[in-house]
GROMACS .gro file of C-alpha atoms in nm:
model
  307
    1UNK     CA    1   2.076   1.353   1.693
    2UNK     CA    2   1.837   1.597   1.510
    3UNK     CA    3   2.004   1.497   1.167
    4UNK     CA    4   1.872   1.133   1.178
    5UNK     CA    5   1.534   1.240   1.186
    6UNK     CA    6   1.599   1.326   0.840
    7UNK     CA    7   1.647   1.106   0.573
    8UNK     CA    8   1.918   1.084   0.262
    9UNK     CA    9   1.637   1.123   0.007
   10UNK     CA   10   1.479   1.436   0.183
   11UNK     CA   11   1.820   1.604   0.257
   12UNK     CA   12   1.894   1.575  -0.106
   13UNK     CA   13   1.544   1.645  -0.236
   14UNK     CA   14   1.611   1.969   0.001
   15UNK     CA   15   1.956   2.054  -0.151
   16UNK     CA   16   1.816   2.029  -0.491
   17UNK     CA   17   1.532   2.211  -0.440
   18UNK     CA   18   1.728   2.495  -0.299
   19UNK     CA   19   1.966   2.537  -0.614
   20UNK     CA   20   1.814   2.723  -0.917
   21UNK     CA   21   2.108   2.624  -1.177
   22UNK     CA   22   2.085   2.245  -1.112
   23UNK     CA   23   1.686   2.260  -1.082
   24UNK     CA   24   1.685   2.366  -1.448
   25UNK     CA   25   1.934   2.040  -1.588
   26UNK     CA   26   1.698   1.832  -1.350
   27UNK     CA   27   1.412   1.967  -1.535
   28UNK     CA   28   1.547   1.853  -1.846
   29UNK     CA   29   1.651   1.484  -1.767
   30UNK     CA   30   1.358   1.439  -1.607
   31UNK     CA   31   1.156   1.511  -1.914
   32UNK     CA   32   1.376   1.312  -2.144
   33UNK     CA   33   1.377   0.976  -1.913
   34UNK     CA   34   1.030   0.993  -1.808
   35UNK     CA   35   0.957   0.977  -2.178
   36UNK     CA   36   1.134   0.712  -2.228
   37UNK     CA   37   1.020   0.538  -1.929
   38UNK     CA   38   0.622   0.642  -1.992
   39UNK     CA   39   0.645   0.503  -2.343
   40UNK     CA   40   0.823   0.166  -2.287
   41UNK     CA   41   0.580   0.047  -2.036
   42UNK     CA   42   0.291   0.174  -2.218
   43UNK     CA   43   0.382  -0.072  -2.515
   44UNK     CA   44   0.436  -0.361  -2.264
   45UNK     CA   45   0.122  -0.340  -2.059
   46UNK     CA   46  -0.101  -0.202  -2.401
   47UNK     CA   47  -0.236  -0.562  -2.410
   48UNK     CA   48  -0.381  -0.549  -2.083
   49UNK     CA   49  -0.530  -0.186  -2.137
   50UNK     CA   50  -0.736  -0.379  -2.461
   51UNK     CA   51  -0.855  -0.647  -2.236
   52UNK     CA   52  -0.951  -0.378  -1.993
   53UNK     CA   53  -1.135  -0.144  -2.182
   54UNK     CA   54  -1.335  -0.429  -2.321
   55UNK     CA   55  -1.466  -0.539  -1.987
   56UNK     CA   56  -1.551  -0.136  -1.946
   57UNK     CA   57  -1.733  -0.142  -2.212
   58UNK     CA   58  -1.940  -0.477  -2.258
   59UNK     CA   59  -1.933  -0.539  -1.860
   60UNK     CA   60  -1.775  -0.859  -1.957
   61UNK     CA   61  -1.529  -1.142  -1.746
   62UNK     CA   62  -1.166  -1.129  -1.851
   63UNK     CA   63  -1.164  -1.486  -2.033
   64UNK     CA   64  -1.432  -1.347  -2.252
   65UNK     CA   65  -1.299  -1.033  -2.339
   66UNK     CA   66  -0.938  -1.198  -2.437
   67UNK     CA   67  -1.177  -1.492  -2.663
   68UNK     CA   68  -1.352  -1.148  -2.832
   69UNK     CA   69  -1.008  -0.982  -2.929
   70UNK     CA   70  -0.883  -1.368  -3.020
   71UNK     CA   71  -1.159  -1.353  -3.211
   72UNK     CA   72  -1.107  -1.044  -3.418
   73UNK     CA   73  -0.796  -1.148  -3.498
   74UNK     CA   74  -0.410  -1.064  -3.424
   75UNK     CA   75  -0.409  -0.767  -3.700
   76UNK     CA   76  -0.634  -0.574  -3.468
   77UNK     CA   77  -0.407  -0.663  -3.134
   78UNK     CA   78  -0.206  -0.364  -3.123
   79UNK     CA   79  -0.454  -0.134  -3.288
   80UNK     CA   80  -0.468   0.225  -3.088
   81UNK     CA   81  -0.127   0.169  -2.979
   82UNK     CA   82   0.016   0.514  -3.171
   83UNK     CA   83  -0.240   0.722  -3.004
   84UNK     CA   84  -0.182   0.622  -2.606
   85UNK     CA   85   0.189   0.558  -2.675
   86UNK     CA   86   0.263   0.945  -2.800
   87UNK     CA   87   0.022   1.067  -2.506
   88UNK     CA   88   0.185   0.861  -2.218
   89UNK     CA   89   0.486   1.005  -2.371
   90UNK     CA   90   0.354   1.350  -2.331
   91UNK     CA   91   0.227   1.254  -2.011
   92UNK     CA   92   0.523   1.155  -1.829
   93UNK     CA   93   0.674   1.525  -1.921
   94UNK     CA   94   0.391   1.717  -1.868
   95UNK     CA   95   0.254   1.598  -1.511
   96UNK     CA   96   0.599   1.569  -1.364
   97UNK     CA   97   0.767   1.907  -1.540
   98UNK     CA   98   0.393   2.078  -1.454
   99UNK     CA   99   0.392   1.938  -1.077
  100UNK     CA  100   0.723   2.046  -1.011
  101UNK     CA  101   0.718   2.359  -1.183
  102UNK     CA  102   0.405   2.462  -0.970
  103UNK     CA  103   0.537   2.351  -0.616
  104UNK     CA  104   0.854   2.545  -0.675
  105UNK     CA  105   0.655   2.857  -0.775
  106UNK     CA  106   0.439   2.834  -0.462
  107UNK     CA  107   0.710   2.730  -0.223
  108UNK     CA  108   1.037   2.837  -0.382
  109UNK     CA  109   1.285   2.708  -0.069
  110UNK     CA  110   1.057   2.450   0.030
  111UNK     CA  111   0.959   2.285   0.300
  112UNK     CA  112   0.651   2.197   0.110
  113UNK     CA  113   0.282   2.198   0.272
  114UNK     CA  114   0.033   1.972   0.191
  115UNK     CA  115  -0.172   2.246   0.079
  116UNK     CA  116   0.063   2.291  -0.157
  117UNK     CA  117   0.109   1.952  -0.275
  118UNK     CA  118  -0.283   1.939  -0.318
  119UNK     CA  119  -0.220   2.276  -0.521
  120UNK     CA  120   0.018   2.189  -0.747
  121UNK     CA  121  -0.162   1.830  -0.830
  122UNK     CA  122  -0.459   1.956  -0.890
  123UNK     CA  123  -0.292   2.222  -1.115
  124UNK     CA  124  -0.112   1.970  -1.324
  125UNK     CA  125  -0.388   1.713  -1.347
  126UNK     CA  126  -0.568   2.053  -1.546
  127UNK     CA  127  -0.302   2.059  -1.775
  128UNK     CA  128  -0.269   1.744  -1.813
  129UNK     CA  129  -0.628   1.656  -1.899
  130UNK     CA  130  -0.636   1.965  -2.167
  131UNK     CA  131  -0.318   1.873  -2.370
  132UNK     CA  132  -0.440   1.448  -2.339
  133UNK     CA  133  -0.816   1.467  -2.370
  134UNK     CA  134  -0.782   1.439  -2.754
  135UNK     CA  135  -0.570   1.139  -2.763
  136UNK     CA  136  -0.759   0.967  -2.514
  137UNK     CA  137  -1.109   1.018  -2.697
  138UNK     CA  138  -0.979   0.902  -3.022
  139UNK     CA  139  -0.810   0.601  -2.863
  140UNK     CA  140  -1.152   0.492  -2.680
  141UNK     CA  141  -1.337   0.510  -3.004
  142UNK     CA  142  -1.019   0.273  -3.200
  143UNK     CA  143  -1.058   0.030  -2.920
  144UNK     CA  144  -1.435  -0.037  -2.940
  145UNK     CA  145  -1.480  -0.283  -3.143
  146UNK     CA  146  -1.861  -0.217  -3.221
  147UNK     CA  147  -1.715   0.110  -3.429
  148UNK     CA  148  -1.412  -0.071  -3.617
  149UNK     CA  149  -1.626  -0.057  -3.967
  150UNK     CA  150  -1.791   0.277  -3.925
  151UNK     CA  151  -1.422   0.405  -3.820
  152UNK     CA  152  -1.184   0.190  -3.916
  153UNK     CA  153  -0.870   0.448  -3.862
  154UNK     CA  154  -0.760   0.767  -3.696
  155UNK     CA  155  -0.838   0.967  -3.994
  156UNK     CA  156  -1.207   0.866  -4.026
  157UNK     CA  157  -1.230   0.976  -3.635
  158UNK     CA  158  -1.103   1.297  -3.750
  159UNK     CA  159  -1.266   1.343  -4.050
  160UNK     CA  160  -1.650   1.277  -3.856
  161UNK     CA  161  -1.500   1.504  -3.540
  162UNK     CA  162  -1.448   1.823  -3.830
  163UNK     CA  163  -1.768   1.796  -3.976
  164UNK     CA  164  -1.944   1.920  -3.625
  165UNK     CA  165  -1.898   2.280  -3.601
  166UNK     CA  166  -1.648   2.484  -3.407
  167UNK     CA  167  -1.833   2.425  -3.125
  168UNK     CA  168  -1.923   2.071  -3.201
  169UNK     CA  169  -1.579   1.961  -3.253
  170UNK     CA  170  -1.513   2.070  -2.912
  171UNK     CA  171  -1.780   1.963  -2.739
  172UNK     CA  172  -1.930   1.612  -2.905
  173UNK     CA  173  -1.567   1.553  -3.058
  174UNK     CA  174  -1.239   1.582  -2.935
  175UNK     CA  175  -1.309   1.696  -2.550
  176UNK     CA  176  -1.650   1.509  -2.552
  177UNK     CA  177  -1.616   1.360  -2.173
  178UNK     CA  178  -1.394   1.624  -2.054
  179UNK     CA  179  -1.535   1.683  -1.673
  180UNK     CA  180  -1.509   1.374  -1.605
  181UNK     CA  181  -1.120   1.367  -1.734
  182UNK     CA  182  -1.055   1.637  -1.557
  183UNK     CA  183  -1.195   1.540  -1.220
  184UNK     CA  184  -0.999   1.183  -1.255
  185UNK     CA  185  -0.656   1.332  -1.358
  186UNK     CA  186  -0.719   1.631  -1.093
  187UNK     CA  187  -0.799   1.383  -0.829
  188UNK     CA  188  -0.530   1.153  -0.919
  189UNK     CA  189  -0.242   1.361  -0.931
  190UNK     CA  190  -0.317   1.536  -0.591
  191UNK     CA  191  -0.311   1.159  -0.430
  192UNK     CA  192  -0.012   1.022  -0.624
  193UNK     CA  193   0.207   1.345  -0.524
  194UNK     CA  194   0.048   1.376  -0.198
  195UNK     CA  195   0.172   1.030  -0.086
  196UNK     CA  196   0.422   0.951  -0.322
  197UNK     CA  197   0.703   1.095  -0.131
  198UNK     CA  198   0.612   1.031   0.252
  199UNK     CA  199   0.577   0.611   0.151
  200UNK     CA  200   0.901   0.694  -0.056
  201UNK     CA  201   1.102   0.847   0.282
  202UNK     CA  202   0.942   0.549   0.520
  203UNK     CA  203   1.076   0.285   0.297
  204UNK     CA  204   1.418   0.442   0.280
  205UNK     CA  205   1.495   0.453   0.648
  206UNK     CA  206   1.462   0.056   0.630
  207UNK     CA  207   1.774   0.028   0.476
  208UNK     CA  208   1.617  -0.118   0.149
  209UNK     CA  209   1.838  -0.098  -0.157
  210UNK     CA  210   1.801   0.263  -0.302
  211UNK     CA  211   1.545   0.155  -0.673
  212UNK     CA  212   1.325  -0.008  -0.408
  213UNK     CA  213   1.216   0.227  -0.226
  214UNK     CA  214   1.105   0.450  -0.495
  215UNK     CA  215   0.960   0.137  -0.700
  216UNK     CA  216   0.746   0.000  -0.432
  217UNK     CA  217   0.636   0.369  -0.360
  218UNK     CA  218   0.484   0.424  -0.707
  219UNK     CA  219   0.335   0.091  -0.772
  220UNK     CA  220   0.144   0.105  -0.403
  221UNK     CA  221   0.016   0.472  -0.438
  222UNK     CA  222  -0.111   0.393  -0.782
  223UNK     CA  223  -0.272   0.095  -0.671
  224UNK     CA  224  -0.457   0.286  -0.422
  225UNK     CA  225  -0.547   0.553  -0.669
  226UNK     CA  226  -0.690   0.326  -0.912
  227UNK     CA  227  -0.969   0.151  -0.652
  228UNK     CA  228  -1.070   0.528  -0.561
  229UNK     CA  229  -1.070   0.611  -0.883
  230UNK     CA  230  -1.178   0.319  -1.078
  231UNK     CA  231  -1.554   0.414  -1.078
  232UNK     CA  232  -1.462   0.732  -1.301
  233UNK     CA  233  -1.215   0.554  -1.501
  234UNK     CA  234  -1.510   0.309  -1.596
  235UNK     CA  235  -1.735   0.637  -1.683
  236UNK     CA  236  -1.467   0.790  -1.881
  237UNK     CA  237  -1.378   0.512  -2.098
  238UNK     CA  238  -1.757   0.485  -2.189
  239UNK     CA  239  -1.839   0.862  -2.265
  240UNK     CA  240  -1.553   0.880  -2.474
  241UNK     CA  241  -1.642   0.589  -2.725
  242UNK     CA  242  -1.956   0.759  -2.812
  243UNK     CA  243  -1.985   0.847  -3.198
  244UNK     CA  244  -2.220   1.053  -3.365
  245UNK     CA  245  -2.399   1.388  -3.344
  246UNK     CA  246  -2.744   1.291  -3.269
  247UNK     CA  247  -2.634   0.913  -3.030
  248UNK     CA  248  -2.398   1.131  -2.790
  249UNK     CA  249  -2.511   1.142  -2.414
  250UNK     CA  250  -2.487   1.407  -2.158
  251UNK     CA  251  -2.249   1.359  -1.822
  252UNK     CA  252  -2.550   1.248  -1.634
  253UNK     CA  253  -2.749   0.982  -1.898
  254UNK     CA  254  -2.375   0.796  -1.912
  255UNK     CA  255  -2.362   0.793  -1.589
  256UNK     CA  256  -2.714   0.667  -1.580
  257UNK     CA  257  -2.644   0.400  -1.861
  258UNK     CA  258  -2.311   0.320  -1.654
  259UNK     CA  259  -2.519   0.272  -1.340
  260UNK     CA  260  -2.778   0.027  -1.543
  261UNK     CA  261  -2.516  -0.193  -1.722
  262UNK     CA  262  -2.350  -0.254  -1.365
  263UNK     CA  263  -2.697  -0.319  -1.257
  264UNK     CA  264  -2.655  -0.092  -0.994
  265UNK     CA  265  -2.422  -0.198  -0.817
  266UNK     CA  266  -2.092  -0.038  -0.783
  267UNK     CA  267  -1.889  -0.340  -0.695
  268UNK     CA  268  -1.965  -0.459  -1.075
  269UNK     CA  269  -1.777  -0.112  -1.158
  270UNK     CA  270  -1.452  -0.287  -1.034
  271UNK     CA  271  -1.512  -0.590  -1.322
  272UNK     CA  272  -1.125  -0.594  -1.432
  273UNK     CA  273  -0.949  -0.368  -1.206
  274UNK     CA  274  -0.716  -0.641  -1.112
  275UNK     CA  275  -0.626  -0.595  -1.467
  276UNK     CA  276  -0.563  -0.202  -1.433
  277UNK     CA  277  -0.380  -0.204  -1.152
  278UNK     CA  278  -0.146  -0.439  -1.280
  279UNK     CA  279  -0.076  -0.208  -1.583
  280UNK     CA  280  -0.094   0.128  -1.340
  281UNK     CA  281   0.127  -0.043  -1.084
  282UNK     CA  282   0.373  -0.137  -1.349
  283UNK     CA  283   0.406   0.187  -1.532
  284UNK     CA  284   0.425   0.439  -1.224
  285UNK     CA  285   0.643   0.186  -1.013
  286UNK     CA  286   0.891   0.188  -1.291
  287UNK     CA  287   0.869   0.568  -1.356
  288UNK     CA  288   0.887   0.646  -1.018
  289UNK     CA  289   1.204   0.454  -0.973
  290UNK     CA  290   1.326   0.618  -1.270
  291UNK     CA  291   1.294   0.972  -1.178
  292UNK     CA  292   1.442   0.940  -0.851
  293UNK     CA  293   1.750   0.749  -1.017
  294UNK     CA  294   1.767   1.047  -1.229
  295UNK     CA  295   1.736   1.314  -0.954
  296UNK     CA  296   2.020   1.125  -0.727
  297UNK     CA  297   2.215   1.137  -1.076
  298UNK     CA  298   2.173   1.486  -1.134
  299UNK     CA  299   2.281   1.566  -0.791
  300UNK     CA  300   2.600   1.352  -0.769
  301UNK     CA  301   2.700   1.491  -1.102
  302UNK     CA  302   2.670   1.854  -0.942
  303UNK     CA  303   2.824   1.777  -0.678
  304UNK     CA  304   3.165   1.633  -0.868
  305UNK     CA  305   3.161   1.953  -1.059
  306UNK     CA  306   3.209   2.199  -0.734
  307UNK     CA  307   3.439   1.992  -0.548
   0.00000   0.00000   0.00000
């Protein structure tokens, strides 16, 4: 009786968790698939992110942020994609290799608290926000199309961050909007992991085909993430298209200007999170899916090897 209160995926979460060896070649797999996985996706939903971060920007409906990009023509569709495809890529490795690494170290045999769960996601949201910062400020500044003559490629981003100083760089260039980064990967990482899992185990012990579970877990959580988050996502995306030495704003006069152009009122922040969530849903459903395929993989191929 006590082992039904248990289910498949935690038993074998447990067993894995327990063996050093196989957690290494698990480690591995799970960077190279995720990579795979992150990257993919971001190329299939990148069309939605444009019409997004439009909206963001100009407060704007959907119809008339698609008729703007129409507009500028198909040659300037898919521009940014090189920058948010190589850091989704990075992404996917870093959060989940970071997460794990960090909830082994604190709990090495498991079971895990959610202290540590909260621990470890906040942890990995850090790193992830100082290695991705970069890639995410230059894509912001691509995608607005109020800069595309003043910048009209990576290399003139570059080129205006490196005349600023050491300090300027830094500051006004590549990490220009980096508290608020931080607070939304932080955040978002200790809800994802902190639910992720618990959804994942409910939906198993409905007898749901195996892909679902995990699938249905990722898309949900992120969707949930996204409306608590959405506010910052919106303040984010307009610190970080900011140009220029003299025009750049503190934290608190863009969230200020923010405030104004929604005309105070924080419902208007949500303007195209229908959008977002169908591109956050897609992406972390899919590599959610993927990494517990992988994990269940891993396992059954250790398992064939000491029998």
């Amino acid at each position: 009786m006590g082992e039904q209160n248990h289910s498949p995926r935690k038993e074998l979460q447990h067993r894995t968790r327990a063996e050093a060896p196989g957690k290494k070649s698990w480690h591995s797999q799970a960077y190279a698939l995720g990579a795979v996985s992150n990257s993919m996706s971001t190329f299939l939903t990148f069309p939605i992110y444009k019409v997004v971060f439009r909206q963001q920007i100009h407060a704007m409906a959907v119809s008339e942020a698609m008729r703007q990009l129409w507009h500028e023509g198909p040659q300037y569709f898919y521009r940014g994609i090189y920058r948010p495809l190589l850091s989704k890529t990075l992404q996917g490795t870093l959060l989940f290799g970071t997460y794990d690494g960090l909830l082994c170290f604190l709990s090495p045999l498991g079971p895990y608290t959610l202290g540590c769960h909260w621990a470890a996601g906040i942890m990995s949201g850090l790193v992830e926000a100082v290695a991705l910062s970069p890639f995410e400020r230059v894509q912001n500044v691509l995608q607005d199309g109020r800069k595309q003559a003043r910048f009209p490629s990576t290399f003139s981003i570059l080129e205006e961050f490196n005349s600023y100083g050491l300090w300027g760089r830094l500051s006004r260039g590549y990490y220009h909007g980096f508290w608020p980064v931080l607070a939304r990967n932080s955040l978002g990482s200790t809800l994802y992991f902190s639910f992720k899992d618990p959804m994942q185990d409910g939906l198993a012990e409905q007898g749901l085909a195996r892909w679902v579970p995990a699938l249905v877990s990722g898309s949900v959580n992120e969707t949930i993430t996204c409306l608590v988050l959405h506010p910052l996502i919106v303040l984010v995306a307009n610190m970080q298209s900011h140009m220029g030495w003299q025009s750049m704003p503190s934290l608190w006069a863009s969230a200020q200007d923010v405030w104004n152009t929604w005309g105070q009122k924080l419902l208007l922040s949500y303007r195209g999170c229908s959008l977002v969530i169908l591109r956050s849903s897609v992406t972390w459903g899919l590599t959610t899916a993927i990494q517990d395929f992988l994990q269940r993989k891993s396992h059954s191929r250790k398992e064939l090897k000491t029998d």
